[in-house]
Amino acid sequence: MRRRSKRAPNISESTGKIGQQLPSNQPAPLVPSYPDDVPAASPAPQQPSEKRHGTQARKPRSDWSAPAAQGRLEVETQPADIPTAPAAGDEGDERAQEAPKGVVVLAIGLPGSGKTTWFGRRGVSPLSSDLLRGILFDDVEEQRYQGLVFSTLRSMLRARLIARMPWNYVDATNLSVHERRQWIKMAKSFGYEVHAVFFDVPLEVCLERNRKRDRSVSEDVMRKMAEKLKPPAFEEGFAKITVVRVKNPS
């Protein structure tokens, strides 16, 4: 008899099937390389700046804090009252002198933490793995080609950076420092600032929301993903971190 692989279930959204075993004969995912040296570009436009409507500046929880004087930290409460995407060109931004070409925003959080809702309330259409599965395979639940999906997603972001699009959003779990590193490295290589939106939502709240979804993740996999989740830190290369929390978590 053939022996079955005893590999643990994959909980990484960007490298394989969530909650399913990876077959030993599956080819390695395609991983694009991004040059460290980027050709010189024409003078960069003025730095875009996010509006901060409906945002309350509160101290982060005692169990998670960001290093001081290394970046900007904001805290939001769900639901956020921002109906439109941020506009560029805030002359009052003190960081405008640095003149980055634009911003790449990474969402970080468990399934059910409110990432898609957060983008929807701002009228933003982010680059997302579900969107790409629908385009490539006519099925947002297709899980056989995760490596291909995420290498293509990174290529799409790279195309936007080459085209000098000022605001770029990535909707994925981005649980670990390793999963976030490629996005950050590419953005910085093109002269873009990187922001994190961390959905600091209790696991039990995410589990309850997940149960109500048409496409739910098993509770066991959700708990493993929660163990893997690492809050973003300025040391990773983020210039700004926004923490989003539920108003009355139960």
Coordinates of N, CA and C in Angstrom, one line a residue:
M1 N 0.8 -1.2 0.0 CA 0.0 0.0 0.0 C 0.9 1.2 0.0
R2 N 0.4 2.3 -0.7 CA 1.1 3.5 -0.7 C 0.9 4.2 0.7
R3 N 1.9 4.8 1.1 CA 1.8 5.5 2.4 C 1.3 7.0 2.1
R4 N 0.4 7.4 2.9 CA -0.1 8.8 2.8 C 0.8 9.7 3.5
S5 N 0.9 10.9 2.9 CA 1.8 11.9 3.5 C 1.2 12.4 4.9
K6 N 2.0 12.6 5.9 CA 1.6 13.0 7.2 C 1.8 14.5 7.4
R7 N 1.9 15.2 6.3 CA 2.0 16.7 6.5 C 0.8 17.3 7.2
A8 N 1.1 18.3 8.0 CA 0.0 19.0 8.7 C -0.8 19.8 7.8
P9 N -2.1 20.1 8.1 CA -2.9 20.9 7.2 C -2.3 22.3 7.0
N10 N -2.4 22.8 5.8 CA -1.8 24.1 5.4 C -2.8 25.2 5.9
I11 N -2.2 26.1 6.6 CA -3.0 27.3 7.1 C -2.5 28.6 6.5
S12 N -1.7 28.5 5.5 CA -1.2 29.7 4.8 C -2.0 30.0 3.6
E13 N -2.6 31.2 3.5 CA -3.5 31.5 2.4 C -2.7 31.6 1.1
S14 N -1.4 32.0 1.3 CA -0.6 32.4 0.1 C 0.2 31.2 -0.5
T15 N 0.2 30.0 0.1 CA 1.1 29.0 -0.3 C 0.4 27.7 -0.6
G16 N -0.9 27.5 -0.2 CA -1.5 26.2 -0.5 C -3.0 26.2 0.0
K17 N -3.5 25.0 0.0 CA -4.9 24.8 0.4 C -5.1 25.0 1.9
I18 N -6.0 25.9 2.2 CA -6.2 26.2 3.6 C -7.0 25.0 4.2
G19 N -6.5 24.4 5.3 CA -7.1 23.3 5.9 C -7.1 21.9 5.2
Q20 N -6.3 21.8 4.2 CA -6.2 20.6 3.5 C -4.7 20.2 3.3
Q21 N -4.5 18.9 3.2 CA -3.1 18.4 3.1 C -2.6 18.7 1.7
L22 N -1.3 19.1 1.6 CA -0.7 19.3 0.3 C -0.2 18.0 -0.2
P23 N -0.5 17.5 -1.4 CA 0.1 16.3 -2.0 C 1.5 16.4 -2.2
S24 N 2.3 15.3 -2.0 CA 3.7 15.4 -2.1 C 4.2 15.6 -3.5
N25 N 3.4 15.3 -4.5 CA 3.8 15.4 -5.9 C 3.3 16.8 -6.5
Q26 N 2.8 17.7 -5.7 CA 2.4 19.0 -6.2 C 3.6 19.8 -6.5
P27 N 3.6 20.4 -7.7 CA 4.8 21.2 -8.0 C 4.9 22.5 -7.1
A28 N 6.1 22.9 -7.0 CA 6.3 24.1 -6.1 C 5.6 25.3 -6.8
P29 N 5.0 26.2 -5.9 CA 4.3 27.4 -6.5 C 5.3 28.3 -7.2
L30 N 4.8 29.0 -8.1 CA 5.6 30.0 -8.9 C 5.8 31.2 -8.0
V31 N 7.1 31.6 -7.9 CA 7.5 32.7 -7.0 C 8.3 33.7 -7.9
P32 N 7.7 34.8 -8.2 CA 8.4 35.8 -9.0 C 9.5 36.5 -8.2
S33 N 10.5 36.9 -8.9 CA 11.6 37.7 -8.2 C 11.5 39.1 -8.6
Y34 N 11.8 40.0 -7.7 CA 11.7 41.4 -7.9 C 13.1 42.0 -7.7
P35 N 13.5 42.7 -8.8 CA 14.9 43.3 -8.7 C 15.0 44.3 -7.6
D36 N 16.2 44.3 -7.0 CA 16.4 45.3 -5.9 C 16.7 46.7 -6.5
D37 N 17.3 46.7 -7.7 CA 17.6 47.9 -8.3 C 16.5 48.3 -9.3
V38 N 15.9 49.4 -9.1 CA 14.8 49.8 -10.0 C 15.2 51.0 -10.8
P39 N 15.0 51.0 -12.1 CA 15.4 52.1 -13.0 C 15.0 53.5 -12.5
A40 N 15.8 54.5 -12.7 CA 15.4 55.8 -12.2 C 14.2 56.3 -12.9
A41 N 13.3 56.9 -12.1 CA 12.0 57.4 -12.7 C 12.0 58.9 -12.7
S42 N 11.0 59.4 -13.4 CA 10.8 60.9 -13.4 C 10.4 61.4 -12.0
P43 N 10.5 62.7 -11.7 CA 10.2 63.2 -10.4 C 8.8 62.7 -9.9
A44 N 8.8 62.2 -8.6 CA 7.6 61.6 -8.0 C 6.6 62.7 -7.7
P45 N 5.3 62.3 -7.8 CA 4.3 63.2 -7.5 C 4.2 63.4 -6.0
Q46 N 3.4 64.4 -5.6 CA 3.3 64.7 -4.1 C 2.7 63.5 -3.5
Q47 N 3.1 63.2 -2.2 CA 2.6 62.0 -1.5 C 1.1 62.1 -1.2
P48 N 0.4 61.0 -1.5 CA -1.0 61.0 -1.2 C -1.1 60.8 0.3
S49 N -2.2 61.2 0.8 CA -2.5 61.2 2.2 C -3.9 60.8 2.5
E50 N -4.1 59.9 3.5 CA -5.4 59.4 3.8 C -6.2 60.4 4.7
K51 N -7.5 60.6 4.4 CA -8.3 61.4 5.3 C -8.6 60.5 6.5
R52 N -8.8 61.1 7.6 CA -8.9 60.4 8.9 C -10.3 60.7 9.5
H53 N -11.4 60.6 8.7 CA -12.7 60.8 9.2 C -13.1 59.7 10.2
G54 N -13.8 60.0 11.2 CA -14.4 59.0 12.1 C -13.4 58.1 12.8
T55 N -12.1 58.5 12.9 CA -11.1 57.7 13.6 C -10.8 58.3 14.9
Q56 N -10.9 57.5 16.0 CA -10.6 57.9 17.3 C -9.3 57.4 17.7
A57 N -8.4 58.4 18.2 CA -7.1 58.0 18.6 C -7.1 57.5 20.0
R58 N -7.0 56.2 20.2 CA -7.0 55.6 21.5 C -5.7 54.8 21.6
K59 N -5.3 54.5 22.9 CA -4.1 53.7 23.1 C -4.4 52.3 22.8
P60 N -3.4 51.6 22.2 CA -3.6 50.2 21.9 C -3.7 49.4 23.1
R61 N -4.3 48.1 23.0 CA -4.4 47.3 24.1 C -3.0 47.0 24.8
S62 N -3.1 46.6 26.0 CA -1.8 46.4 26.8 C -1.0 45.2 26.2
D63 N -1.7 44.3 25.6 CA -1.1 43.1 25.1 C -0.5 43.3 23.7
W64 N -0.6 44.4 23.1 CA 0.0 44.7 21.8 C 0.3 46.2 21.7
S65 N 1.5 46.5 21.5 CA 1.9 47.9 21.4 C 3.0 48.1 20.3
A66 N 2.9 49.2 19.6 CA 3.9 49.4 18.6 C 5.0 50.3 19.1
P67 N 6.3 50.1 18.6 CA 7.4 51.0 19.1 C 7.1 52.4 18.8
A68 N 7.5 53.3 19.7 CA 7.2 54.7 19.6 C 8.2 55.3 18.6
A69 N 7.8 56.4 18.0 CA 8.6 57.3 17.1 C 9.2 56.6 15.9
Q70 N 8.5 55.5 15.4 CA 9.0 54.8 14.2 C 8.0 54.9 13.1
G71 N 6.8 55.3 13.4 CA 5.7 55.3 12.4 C 4.5 55.9 13.0
R72 N 3.4 55.9 12.2 CA 2.1 56.4 12.6 C 1.2 55.3 13.0
L73 N 0.5 55.4 14.2 CA -0.4 54.4 14.7 C -1.7 55.0 14.9
E74 N -2.8 54.4 14.3 CA -4.1 54.8 14.5 C -5.0 53.6 14.9
V75 N -6.1 53.9 15.6 CA -7.0 52.9 16.1 C -8.4 53.3 15.6
E76 N -9.1 52.3 15.0 CA -10.5 52.5 14.5 C -11.4 51.5 15.2
T77 N -12.7 51.8 15.2 CA -13.7 50.9 15.8 C -14.7 50.5 14.7
Q78 N -15.0 49.2 14.6 CA -16.0 48.8 13.6 C -17.4 49.1 14.1
P79 N -18.3 49.5 13.3 CA -18.1 49.9 11.9 C -17.5 51.2 11.7
A80 N -16.6 51.4 10.8 CA -15.9 52.7 10.5 C -16.8 53.5 9.6
D81 N -16.8 54.8 9.9 CA -17.7 55.8 9.2 C -16.9 56.5 8.1
I82 N -16.4 55.8 7.1 CA -15.6 56.4 6.0 C -16.2 55.8 4.7
P83 N -17.1 56.5 4.0 CA -17.8 56.0 2.8 C -17.0 56.0 1.6
T84 N -15.9 56.7 1.5 CA -15.1 56.8 0.2 C -13.7 56.5 0.4
A85 N -13.0 56.2 -0.7 CA -11.6 56.0 -0.6 C -10.8 57.3 -0.3
P86 N -9.6 57.2 0.3 CA -8.9 58.4 0.7 C -8.5 59.2 -0.6
A87 N -8.4 60.5 -0.5 CA -8.0 61.3 -1.6 C -6.5 61.7 -1.5
A88 N -5.9 61.9 -2.6 CA -4.5 62.3 -2.6 C -4.3 63.8 -2.4
G89 N -3.1 64.2 -2.0 CA -2.7 65.6 -2.0 C -3.1 66.4 -0.8
D90 N -2.8 65.9 0.4 CA -3.0 66.6 1.6 C -1.8 67.5 1.9
E91 N -2.0 68.8 1.7 CA -0.8 69.7 1.8 C -0.4 69.8 3.3
G92 N -1.2 69.4 4.2 CA -0.9 69.6 5.6 C -0.1 68.4 6.1
D93 N 0.2 67.4 5.4 CA 0.9 66.2 5.8 C 2.4 66.6 5.9
E94 N 3.0 66.4 7.1 CA 4.4 66.8 7.4 C 5.3 65.9 6.6
R95 N 4.8 64.6 6.3 CA 5.7 63.7 5.6 C 5.8 63.9 4.1
A96 N 5.1 64.9 3.6 CA 5.0 65.1 2.2 C 6.4 65.4 1.6
Q97 N 7.3 65.9 2.4 CA 8.7 66.2 1.9 C 9.4 65.0 1.4
E98 N 9.0 63.8 2.0 CA 9.7 62.6 1.6 C 9.2 62.1 0.2
A99 N 8.0 62.6 -0.2 CA 7.5 62.3 -1.6 C 7.6 60.9 -2.1
P100 N 7.0 59.9 -1.3 CA 6.9 58.6 -1.9 C 6.0 58.6 -3.1
K101 N 6.1 57.6 -4.0 CA 5.3 57.6 -5.2 C 3.9 57.2 -4.9
G102 N 3.6 56.6 -3.8 CA 2.2 56.2 -3.4 C 2.3 55.3 -2.2
V103 N 1.2 54.6 -2.0 CA 1.0 53.8 -0.8 C 0.5 52.4 -1.2
V104 N 1.0 51.4 -0.6 CA 0.5 50.0 -0.6 C -0.1 49.7 0.7
V105 N -1.3 49.3 0.8 CA -2.0 49.0 2.1 C -2.3 47.5 2.1
L106 N -1.7 46.9 3.2 CA -1.9 45.5 3.4 C -2.9 45.3 4.5
A107 N -4.0 44.5 4.2 CA -4.9 44.1 5.3 C -4.3 42.9 6.0
I108 N -4.5 42.8 7.3 CA -3.9 41.7 8.1 C -5.0 41.3 9.1
G109 N -5.5 40.0 9.0 CA -6.5 39.6 9.9 C -7.1 38.2 9.5
L110 N -7.7 37.6 10.5 CA -8.3 36.3 10.3 C -9.5 36.4 9.3
P111 N -10.0 35.3 8.7 CA -11.2 35.3 8.0 C -12.4 35.6 9.0
G112 N -13.2 36.5 8.6 CA -14.3 36.9 9.5 C -14.0 38.1 10.3
S113 N -12.8 38.7 10.2 CA -12.4 39.8 11.0 C -12.9 41.2 10.5
G114 N -13.4 41.2 9.3 CA -14.0 42.4 8.7 C -13.2 43.1 7.6
K115 N -12.3 42.4 7.0 CA -11.4 43.0 6.0 C -12.2 43.5 4.8
T116 N -13.0 42.6 4.2 CA -13.8 42.9 3.0 C -14.8 44.0 3.3
T117 N -15.4 43.9 4.5 CA -16.4 45.0 4.8 C -15.7 46.3 5.0
W118 N -14.5 46.3 5.5 CA -13.7 47.6 5.7 C -13.5 48.2 4.3
F119 N -13.0 47.4 3.4 CA -12.8 47.9 2.0 C -14.1 48.4 1.4
G120 N -15.2 47.6 1.6 CA -16.4 48.0 0.9 C -17.0 49.3 1.4
R121 N -16.8 49.6 2.7 CA -17.3 50.9 3.3 C -16.6 52.1 2.7
R122 N -15.4 51.8 2.2 CA -14.6 52.9 1.7 C -14.7 53.0 0.1
G123 N -15.5 52.1 -0.4 CA -15.6 52.2 -1.9 C -14.4 51.7 -2.6
V124 N -13.6 50.8 -1.9 CA -12.3 50.4 -2.5 C -12.4 49.0 -3.1
S125 N -11.9 48.8 -4.3 CA -11.8 47.4 -4.8 C -10.4 46.9 -4.7
P126 N -10.1 46.2 -3.7 CA -8.7 45.7 -3.5 C -8.3 44.6 -4.4
L127 N -7.0 44.3 -4.5 CA -6.5 43.1 -5.1 C -6.8 42.0 -4.1
S128 N -7.5 41.0 -4.5 CA -7.9 39.9 -3.6 C -7.8 38.6 -4.3
S129 N -7.5 37.5 -3.5 CA -7.3 36.2 -4.0 C -8.7 35.7 -4.6
D130 N -9.8 36.0 -3.9 CA -11.1 35.5 -4.3 C -11.4 36.1 -5.7
L131 N -11.2 37.4 -5.8 CA -11.4 38.1 -7.1 C -10.6 37.4 -8.2
L132 N -9.4 37.1 -7.9 CA -8.5 36.5 -9.0 C -8.9 35.1 -9.3
R133 N -9.4 34.3 -8.3 CA -9.9 33.0 -8.6 C -11.1 33.0 -9.6
G134 N -12.0 34.0 -9.3 CA -13.1 34.2 -10.2 C -12.7 34.5 -11.6
I135 N -11.7 35.3 -11.8 CA -11.2 35.7 -13.1 C -10.5 34.6 -13.8
L136 N -9.7 33.9 -13.1 CA -8.9 32.8 -13.7 C -9.6 31.5 -13.9
F137 N -10.5 31.1 -12.9 CA -11.1 29.8 -12.9 C -12.6 29.8 -12.9
D138 N -13.2 31.0 -12.9 CA -14.7 31.1 -12.8 C -15.2 30.5 -11.6
D139 N -14.4 30.5 -10.5 CA -14.9 29.8 -9.3 C -14.0 30.4 -8.1
V140 N -14.6 31.2 -7.3 CA -13.9 31.8 -6.2 C -13.4 30.8 -5.1
E141 N -14.0 29.5 -5.2 CA -13.7 28.5 -4.2 C -12.6 27.6 -4.7
E142 N -12.1 27.8 -5.9 CA -11.0 27.0 -6.5 C -9.7 27.1 -5.6
Q143 N -9.3 25.9 -5.1 CA -8.1 26.0 -4.2 C -6.9 25.2 -4.7
R144 N -7.0 24.7 -5.9 CA -5.9 23.8 -6.4 C -4.6 24.5 -6.8
Y145 N -4.7 25.8 -7.1 CA -3.6 26.6 -7.7 C -3.3 27.8 -6.8
Q146 N -3.1 27.6 -5.5 CA -2.9 28.8 -4.7 C -1.6 29.5 -5.0
G147 N -0.5 28.7 -5.3 CA 0.8 29.3 -5.6 C 0.6 30.2 -6.9
L148 N -0.1 29.7 -7.9 CA -0.3 30.5 -9.1 C -1.2 31.7 -8.8
V149 N -2.2 31.6 -8.0 CA -3.0 32.7 -7.7 C -2.2 33.8 -7.0
F150 N -1.4 33.5 -6.0 CA -0.7 34.6 -5.3 C 0.5 35.1 -6.1
S151 N 1.1 34.3 -6.9 CA 2.2 34.9 -7.8 C 1.6 35.8 -8.8
T152 N 0.4 35.5 -9.3 CA -0.3 36.4 -10.2 C -0.7 37.6 -9.5
L153 N -1.2 37.5 -8.3 CA -1.7 38.7 -7.5 C -0.5 39.6 -7.3
R154 N 0.7 39.1 -7.0 CA 1.8 40.0 -6.8 C 2.2 40.6 -8.1
S155 N 2.1 39.9 -9.3 CA 2.4 40.5 -10.6 C 1.4 41.7 -10.9
M156 N 0.2 41.5 -10.5 CA -0.8 42.6 -10.7 C -0.5 43.8 -9.9
L157 N 0.0 43.6 -8.6 CA 0.4 44.8 -7.8 C 1.6 45.4 -8.5
R158 N 2.6 44.6 -9.0 CA 3.8 45.2 -9.6 C 3.4 46.0 -10.8
A159 N 2.4 45.6 -11.6 CA 1.9 46.3 -12.7 C 1.4 47.7 -12.3
R160 N 0.6 47.7 -11.2 CA 0.1 49.0 -10.7 C 1.2 49.9 -10.3
L161 N 2.2 49.3 -9.6 CA 3.3 50.2 -9.2 C 4.1 50.8 -10.4
I162 N 4.3 50.0 -11.4 CA 4.9 50.5 -12.6 C 4.1 51.6 -13.2
A163 N 2.8 51.5 -13.2 CA 1.9 52.5 -13.7 C 1.7 53.7 -12.8
R164 N 2.4 53.7 -11.6 CA 2.4 54.8 -10.7 C 1.0 55.0 -10.1
M165 N 0.2 54.0 -9.9 CA -1.1 54.1 -9.2 C -0.8 54.5 -7.8
P166 N -1.4 55.6 -7.3 CA -1.1 56.1 -6.0 C -1.5 55.3 -4.8
W167 N -2.7 54.7 -4.9 CA -3.2 53.9 -3.8 C -3.5 52.5 -4.2
N168 N -2.9 51.5 -3.5 CA -3.0 50.1 -3.8 C -3.3 49.3 -2.6
Y169 N -4.4 48.5 -2.7 CA -4.8 47.7 -1.5 C -4.8 46.2 -1.8
V170 N -4.3 45.5 -0.8 CA -4.2 44.0 -0.9 C -5.1 43.4 0.2
D171 N -6.1 42.6 -0.2 CA -7.0 42.0 0.7 C -6.7 40.5 0.8
A172 N -5.9 40.1 1.9 CA -5.5 38.8 2.2 C -5.3 38.7 3.7
T173 N -5.1 37.4 4.2 CA -5.0 37.3 5.6 C -3.6 37.9 6.1
N174 N -2.5 37.6 5.3 CA -1.2 38.2 5.6 C -0.9 37.9 7.1
L175 N -1.0 36.7 7.5 CA -0.9 36.4 9.0 C 0.5 36.5 9.5
S176 N 1.5 36.1 8.8 CA 2.9 36.1 9.3 C 3.8 37.2 8.7
V177 N 4.9 37.4 9.4 CA 5.9 38.3 8.9 C 6.4 37.8 7.5
H178 N 6.6 36.5 7.4 CA 7.1 35.9 6.2 C 6.1 36.2 5.0
E179 N 4.8 36.1 5.2 CA 3.8 36.3 4.2 C 3.8 37.7 3.8
R180 N 4.1 38.6 4.7 CA 4.0 40.1 4.4 C 5.3 40.6 3.7
R181 N 6.4 39.9 3.9 CA 7.7 40.4 3.5 C 7.8 40.6 2.0
Q182 N 7.2 39.8 1.2 CA 7.3 40.0 -0.3 C 6.6 41.2 -0.8
W183 N 5.4 41.4 -0.2 CA 4.6 42.6 -0.5 C 5.4 43.9 -0.2
I184 N 6.0 43.9 1.0 CA 6.7 45.1 1.5 C 8.0 45.3 0.7
K185 N 8.7 44.2 0.4 CA 9.9 44.4 -0.4 C 9.6 45.0 -1.8
M186 N 8.6 44.5 -2.4 CA 8.3 45.0 -3.7 C 7.8 46.4 -3.7
A187 N 7.0 46.8 -2.7 CA 6.5 48.2 -2.7 C 7.7 49.1 -2.4
K188 N 8.6 48.8 -1.6 CA 9.7 49.7 -1.3 C 10.7 49.8 -2.4
S189 N 10.8 48.7 -3.2 CA 11.7 48.7 -4.3 C 11.2 49.7 -5.4
F190 N 9.9 50.0 -5.4 CA 9.4 50.9 -6.3 C 9.2 52.3 -5.7
G191 N 9.7 52.5 -4.5 CA 9.6 53.8 -3.8 C 8.3 54.1 -3.2
Y192 N 7.5 53.1 -2.9 CA 6.2 53.2 -2.3 C 6.2 53.1 -0.7
E193 N 5.4 53.8 0.0 CA 5.2 53.6 1.4 C 4.2 52.5 1.6
V194 N 4.5 51.8 2.7 CA 3.6 50.6 3.0 C 2.9 50.8 4.3
H195 N 1.5 50.7 4.3 CA 0.7 50.8 5.5 C 0.1 49.4 5.8
A196 N -0.2 49.2 7.1 CA -0.9 48.0 7.5 C -2.2 48.4 8.2
V197 N -3.2 47.6 7.9 CA -4.5 47.7 8.5 C -4.7 46.4 9.3
F198 N -4.5 46.4 10.6 CA -4.5 45.2 11.4 C -5.9 45.1 12.1
F199 N -6.6 44.0 11.7 CA -7.9 43.7 12.3 C -7.8 42.9 13.6
D200 N -7.7 43.7 14.7 CA -7.5 43.1 16.0 C -8.8 42.7 16.6
V201 N -9.4 41.6 16.0 CA -10.8 41.2 16.4 C -10.7 39.8 17.1
P202 N -11.3 39.7 18.2 CA -11.3 38.4 19.0 C -11.6 37.2 18.1
L203 N -10.9 36.1 18.4 CA -11.1 34.9 17.7 C -12.6 34.4 17.7
E204 N -13.2 34.5 18.9 CA -14.6 34.1 19.0 C -15.5 34.9 18.1
V205 N -15.3 36.1 17.9 CA -16.1 37.0 17.1 C -15.9 36.5 15.6
C206 N -14.6 36.2 15.2 CA -14.4 35.8 13.9 C -15.0 34.4 13.6
L207 N -15.0 33.5 14.6 CA -15.6 32.2 14.5 C -17.1 32.3 14.3
E208 N -17.7 33.2 15.0 CA -19.2 33.4 14.9 C -19.5 33.9 13.5
R209 N -18.8 34.9 13.0 CA -19.0 35.4 11.7 C -18.8 34.4 10.6
N210 N -17.7 33.6 10.8 CA -17.4 32.6 9.9 C -18.5 31.5 9.8
R211 N -19.1 31.2 10.9 CA -20.2 30.2 10.8 C -21.4 30.6 9.9
K212 N -21.6 31.9 9.8 CA -22.7 32.5 9.0 C -22.4 32.6 7.6
R213 N -21.1 32.3 7.2 CA -20.7 32.5 5.8 C -21.1 31.3 4.9
D214 N -21.3 31.6 3.6 CA -21.6 30.5 2.7 C -20.4 29.6 2.5
R215 N -19.2 30.3 2.5 CA -17.9 29.6 2.4 C -17.1 29.7 3.7
S216 N -17.4 28.8 4.6 CA -16.7 29.0 5.9 C -15.5 28.1 6.0
V217 N -14.6 28.5 6.9 CA -13.4 27.7 7.2 C -13.7 26.9 8.5
S218 N -13.1 25.7 8.5 CA -13.4 24.9 9.7 C -12.8 25.6 11.0
E219 N -13.5 25.3 12.1 CA -13.1 25.9 13.3 C -11.6 25.5 13.7
D220 N -11.3 24.3 13.5 CA -9.9 23.8 13.8 C -8.9 24.6 13.0
V221 N -9.1 24.8 11.7 CA -8.2 25.6 10.9 C -8.2 27.1 11.4
M222 N -9.3 27.6 11.7 CA -9.4 29.0 12.2 C -8.5 29.2 13.4
R223 N -8.6 28.2 14.3 CA -7.8 28.3 15.6 C -6.3 28.2 15.3
K224 N -5.9 27.4 14.3 CA -4.5 27.3 13.9 C -4.0 28.6 13.3
M225 N -4.9 29.2 12.5 CA -4.6 30.5 11.9 C -4.4 31.5 12.9
A226 N -5.2 31.5 14.0 CA -5.1 32.5 15.0 C -3.8 32.4 15.8
E227 N -3.3 31.1 15.9 CA -2.0 30.9 16.5 C -0.8 31.5 15.7
K228 N -1.1 31.4 14.4 CA 0.0 31.9 13.4 C 0.0 33.4 13.3
L229 N -1.1 34.1 13.6 CA -1.3 35.5 13.4 C -0.3 36.3 14.2
K230 N 0.5 37.1 13.6 CA 1.4 38.0 14.3 C 1.1 39.5 13.9
P231 N 0.8 40.3 15.0 CA 0.5 41.7 14.7 C 1.6 42.4 13.9
P232 N 1.3 43.3 13.1 CA 2.3 44.1 12.3 C 3.2 44.9 13.2
A233 N 4.4 45.1 12.8 CA 5.4 46.0 13.6 C 6.0 46.9 12.6
F234 N 6.4 48.1 13.1 CA 7.1 49.1 12.3 C 8.4 48.5 11.8
E235 N 9.1 47.6 12.5 CA 10.3 47.1 12.1 C 10.2 46.3 10.8
E236 N 9.0 45.9 10.4 CA 8.9 45.1 9.2 C 9.0 46.1 8.0
G237 N 8.8 47.4 8.2 CA 8.9 48.3 7.1 C 7.6 49.1 6.9
F238 N 6.7 49.0 7.8 CA 5.4 49.8 7.7 C 5.7 51.2 8.2
A239 N 5.2 52.2 7.4 CA 5.2 53.6 7.8 C 4.0 54.0 8.7
K240 N 2.9 53.2 8.6 CA 1.7 53.5 9.3 C 1.0 52.2 9.6
I241 N 0.5 52.1 10.8 CA -0.3 50.9 11.2 C -1.7 51.4 11.8
T242 N -2.8 50.9 11.2 CA -4.1 51.2 11.7 C -4.7 50.0 12.3
V243 N -5.1 50.1 13.5 CA -5.7 48.9 14.3 C -7.2 49.1 14.3
V244 N -7.9 48.1 13.7 CA -9.3 48.1 13.7 C -9.9 47.1 14.7
R245 N -10.8 47.5 15.6 CA -11.4 46.6 16.6 C -12.9 46.7 16.5
V246 N -13.5 45.7 17.1 CA -15.0 45.7 17.1 C -15.4 46.7 18.3
K247 N -16.6 47.2 18.1 CA -17.0 48.2 19.1 C -17.4 47.6 20.5
N248 N -18.1 46.5 20.4 CA -18.5 45.8 21.6 C -18.3 44.3 21.4
P249 N -17.0 43.8 21.5 CA -16.8 42.4 21.3 C -17.4 41.6 22.4
S250 N -18.0 40.4 22.0 CA -18.7 39.5 23.0 C -17.9 38.2 23.1

